PDB file of C-alpha atoms in Angstrom:
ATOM      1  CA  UNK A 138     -14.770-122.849 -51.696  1.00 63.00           C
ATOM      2  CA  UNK A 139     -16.036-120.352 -54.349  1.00 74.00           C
ATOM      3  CA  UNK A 140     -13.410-118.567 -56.758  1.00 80.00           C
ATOM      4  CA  UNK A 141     -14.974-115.648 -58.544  1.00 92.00           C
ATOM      5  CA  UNK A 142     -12.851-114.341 -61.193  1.00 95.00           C
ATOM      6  CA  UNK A 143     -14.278-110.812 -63.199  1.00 96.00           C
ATOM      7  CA  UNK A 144     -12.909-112.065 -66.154  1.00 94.00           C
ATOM      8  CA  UNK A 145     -10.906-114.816 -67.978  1.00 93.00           C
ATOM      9  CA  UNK A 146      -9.066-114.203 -71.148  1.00 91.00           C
ATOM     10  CA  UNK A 147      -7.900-117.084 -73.386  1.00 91.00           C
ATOM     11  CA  UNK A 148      -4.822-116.241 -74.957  1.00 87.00           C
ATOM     12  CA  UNK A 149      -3.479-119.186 -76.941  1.00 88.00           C
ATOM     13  CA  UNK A 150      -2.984-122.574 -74.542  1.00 88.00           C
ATOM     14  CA  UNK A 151      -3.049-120.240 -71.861  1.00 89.00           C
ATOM     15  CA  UNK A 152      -5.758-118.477 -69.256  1.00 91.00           C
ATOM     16  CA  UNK A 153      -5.117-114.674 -68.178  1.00 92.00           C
ATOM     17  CA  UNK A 154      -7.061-114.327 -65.464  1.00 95.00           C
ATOM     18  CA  UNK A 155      -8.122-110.524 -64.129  1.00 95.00           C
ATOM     19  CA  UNK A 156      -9.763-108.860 -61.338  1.00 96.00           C
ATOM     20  CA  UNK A 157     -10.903-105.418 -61.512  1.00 95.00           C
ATOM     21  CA  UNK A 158     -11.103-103.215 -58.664  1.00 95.00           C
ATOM     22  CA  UNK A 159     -12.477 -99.707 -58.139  1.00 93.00           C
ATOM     23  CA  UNK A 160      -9.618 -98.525 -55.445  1.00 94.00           C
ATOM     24  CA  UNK A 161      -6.815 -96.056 -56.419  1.00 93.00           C
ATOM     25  CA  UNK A 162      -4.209 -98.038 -54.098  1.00 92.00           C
ATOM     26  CA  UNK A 163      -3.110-101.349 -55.488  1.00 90.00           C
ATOM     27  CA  UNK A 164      -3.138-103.940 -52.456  1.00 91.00           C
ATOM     28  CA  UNK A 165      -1.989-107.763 -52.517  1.00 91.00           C
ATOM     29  CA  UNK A 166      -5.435-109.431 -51.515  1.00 92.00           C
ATOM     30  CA  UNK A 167      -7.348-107.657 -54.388  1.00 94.00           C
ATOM     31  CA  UNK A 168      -5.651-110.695 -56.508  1.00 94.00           C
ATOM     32  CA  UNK A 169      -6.794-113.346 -53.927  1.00 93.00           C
ATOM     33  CA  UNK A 170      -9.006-114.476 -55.814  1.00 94.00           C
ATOM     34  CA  UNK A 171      -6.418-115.364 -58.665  1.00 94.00           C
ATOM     35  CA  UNK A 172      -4.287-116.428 -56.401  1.00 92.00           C
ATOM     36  CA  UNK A 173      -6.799-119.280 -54.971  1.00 92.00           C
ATOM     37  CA  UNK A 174      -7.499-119.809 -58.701  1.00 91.00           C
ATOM     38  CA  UNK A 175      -3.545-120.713 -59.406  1.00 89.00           C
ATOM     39  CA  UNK A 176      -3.771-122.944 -55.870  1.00 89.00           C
ATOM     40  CA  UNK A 177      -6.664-124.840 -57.165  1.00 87.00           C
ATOM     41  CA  UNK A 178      -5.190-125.409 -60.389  1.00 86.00           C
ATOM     42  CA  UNK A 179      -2.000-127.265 -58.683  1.00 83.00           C
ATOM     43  CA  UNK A 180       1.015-128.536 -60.706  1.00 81.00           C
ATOM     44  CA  UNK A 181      -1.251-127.522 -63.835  1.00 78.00           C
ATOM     45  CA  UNK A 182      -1.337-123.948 -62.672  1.00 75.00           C
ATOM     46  CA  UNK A 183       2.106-122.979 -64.205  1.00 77.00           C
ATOM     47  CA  UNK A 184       1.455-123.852 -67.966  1.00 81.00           C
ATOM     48  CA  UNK A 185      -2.529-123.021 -68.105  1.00 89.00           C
ATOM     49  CA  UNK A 186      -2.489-120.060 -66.002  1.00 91.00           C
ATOM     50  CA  UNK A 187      -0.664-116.756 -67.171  1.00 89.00           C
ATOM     51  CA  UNK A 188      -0.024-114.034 -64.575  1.00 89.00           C
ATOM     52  CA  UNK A 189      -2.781-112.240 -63.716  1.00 93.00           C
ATOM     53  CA  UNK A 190      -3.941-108.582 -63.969  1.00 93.00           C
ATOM     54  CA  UNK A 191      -5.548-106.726 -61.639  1.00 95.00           C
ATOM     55  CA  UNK A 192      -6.951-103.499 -62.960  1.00 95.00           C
ATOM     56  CA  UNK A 193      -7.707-100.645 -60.664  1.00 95.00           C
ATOM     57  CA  UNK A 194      -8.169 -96.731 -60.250  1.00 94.00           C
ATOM     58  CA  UNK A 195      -4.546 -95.788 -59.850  1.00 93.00           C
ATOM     59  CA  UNK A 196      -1.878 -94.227 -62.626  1.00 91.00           C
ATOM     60  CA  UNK A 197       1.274 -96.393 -61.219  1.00 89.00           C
ATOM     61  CA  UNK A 198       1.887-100.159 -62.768  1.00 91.00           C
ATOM     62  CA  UNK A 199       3.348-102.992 -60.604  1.00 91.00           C
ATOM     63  CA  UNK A 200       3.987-106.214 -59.569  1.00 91.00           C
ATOM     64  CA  UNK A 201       2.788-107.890 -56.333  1.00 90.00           C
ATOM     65  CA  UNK A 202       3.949-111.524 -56.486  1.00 87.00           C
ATOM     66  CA  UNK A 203       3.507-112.587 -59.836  1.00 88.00           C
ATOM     67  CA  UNK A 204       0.523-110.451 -60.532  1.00 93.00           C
ATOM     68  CA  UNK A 205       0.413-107.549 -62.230  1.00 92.00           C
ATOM     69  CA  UNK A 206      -1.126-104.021 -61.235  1.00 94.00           C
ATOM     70  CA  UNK A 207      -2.277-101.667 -63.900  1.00 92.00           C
ATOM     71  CA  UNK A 208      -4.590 -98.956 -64.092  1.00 92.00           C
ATOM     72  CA  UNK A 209      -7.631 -99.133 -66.005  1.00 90.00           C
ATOM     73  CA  UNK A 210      -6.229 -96.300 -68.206  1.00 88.00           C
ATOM     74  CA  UNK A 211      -3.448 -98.335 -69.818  1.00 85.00           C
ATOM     75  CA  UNK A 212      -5.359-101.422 -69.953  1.00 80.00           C
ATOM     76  CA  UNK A 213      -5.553-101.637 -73.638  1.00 74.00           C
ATOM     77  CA  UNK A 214      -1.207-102.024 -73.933  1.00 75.00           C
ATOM     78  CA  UNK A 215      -1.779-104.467 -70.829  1.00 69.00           C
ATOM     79  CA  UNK A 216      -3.452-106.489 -72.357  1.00 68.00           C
ATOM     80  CA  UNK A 217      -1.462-106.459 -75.724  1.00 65.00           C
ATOM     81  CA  UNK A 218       1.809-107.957 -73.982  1.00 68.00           C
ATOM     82  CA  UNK A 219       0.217-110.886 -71.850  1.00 66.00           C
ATOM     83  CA  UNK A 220       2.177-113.921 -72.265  1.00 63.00           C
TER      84      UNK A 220
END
């Protein structure tokens, strides 16, 4: 059961994981991966693992489930207010 994750931040105790995706339309499964990440994890997910982002092609920023969506051209001020 392989998880592949593009990239892992460490921010303090915590791990931002994020995906990044070369569509223009955000859609739910690109964060599968994150989301089998957070199974995985268990009971432990919900103080090691921060939301994730998934950065893609589009201009619009959203949520889908606790994930976040945002394009690869605000990714800098993304990445400033991870918690």
């Amino acid at each position: 059961d392989n998880v592949e994750i593009d990239v892992v931040l460490e921010k303090g105790d915590r791990l931002v994981p994020i995906e990044i995706k070369a569509a223009v339309s955000p859609v739910a499964d690109h964060a599968s991966s994150i989301r089998r990440l957070r199974s995985m994890a268990g009971d432990a997910a919900d103080s090691t693992i921060a939301a994730g982002l998934v950065i893609y092609g589009g201009d619009e920023e959203r949520t889908m489930q606790q994930d976040r969506f945002v394009s690869w051209r605000t990714i800098h001020e993304s990445l400033l207010s991870v918690e």
